[in-house]
Amino acid sequence: MSSNLTSFVDKLVTIITTDGRLLVGHLRGYDQTTNLILSGAQERTISPDEPTTTEDLGLYILRGDNVALVGETDEERDQSINWYQSNPFHRNCR
């Protein structure tokens, strides 16, 4: 996976960890074992019944064996979402 991360460096990424956490931050670097360095990192907890919570982590190093998925995030779209309301998509699933 690490060779595919070059195009994500200095961009906003969303990461899902092997234990199901969701992290968002700017990818600043990585190594051959997919250890990641994020700046401005946040952990988001999204629940269908409660508002999303966001915890600021700042500069964050994530071990490669904890990384399940990395994807580029559309910064403009991400900033347009009000993460502090209840999940609007959950109402359609009940």
Tab-separated table of C-alpha atoms in Angstrom, residues 1 7-8 10 27 35-36 39 41 52 55 59 72 75 77 79 86 88-89 93:
chain	number	residue	atom	x	y	z
A	1	MET	CA	0.000	0.000	0.000
A	7	SER	CA	-0.090	11.045	-4.487
A	8	PHE	CA	-1.738	11.680	-1.081
A	10	ASP	CA	0.289	17.041	1.616
A	27	LEU	CA	-0.721	13.297	5.242
A	35	ASN	CA	3.398	4.192	9.275
A	36	LEU	CA	1.666	7.523	8.642
A	39	SER	CA	-0.857	17.021	10.790
A	41	ALA	CA	-5.420	15.203	12.708
A	52	THR	CA	-20.788	13.382	15.611
A	55	GLU	CA	-11.403	15.137	18.939
A	59	LEU	CA	0.377	16.016	14.899
A	72	GLU	CA	-8.114	11.364	-0.305
A	75	GLU	CA	-11.542	19.378	1.461
A	77	ARG	CA	-16.993	19.068	0.681
A	79	GLN	CA	-15.730	21.611	5.340
A	86	SER	CA	-27.093	14.008	14.100
A	88	PRO	CA	-29.016	12.823	8.524
A	89	PHE	CA	-28.620	9.567	6.607
A	93	CYS	CA	-32.303	3.541	7.277
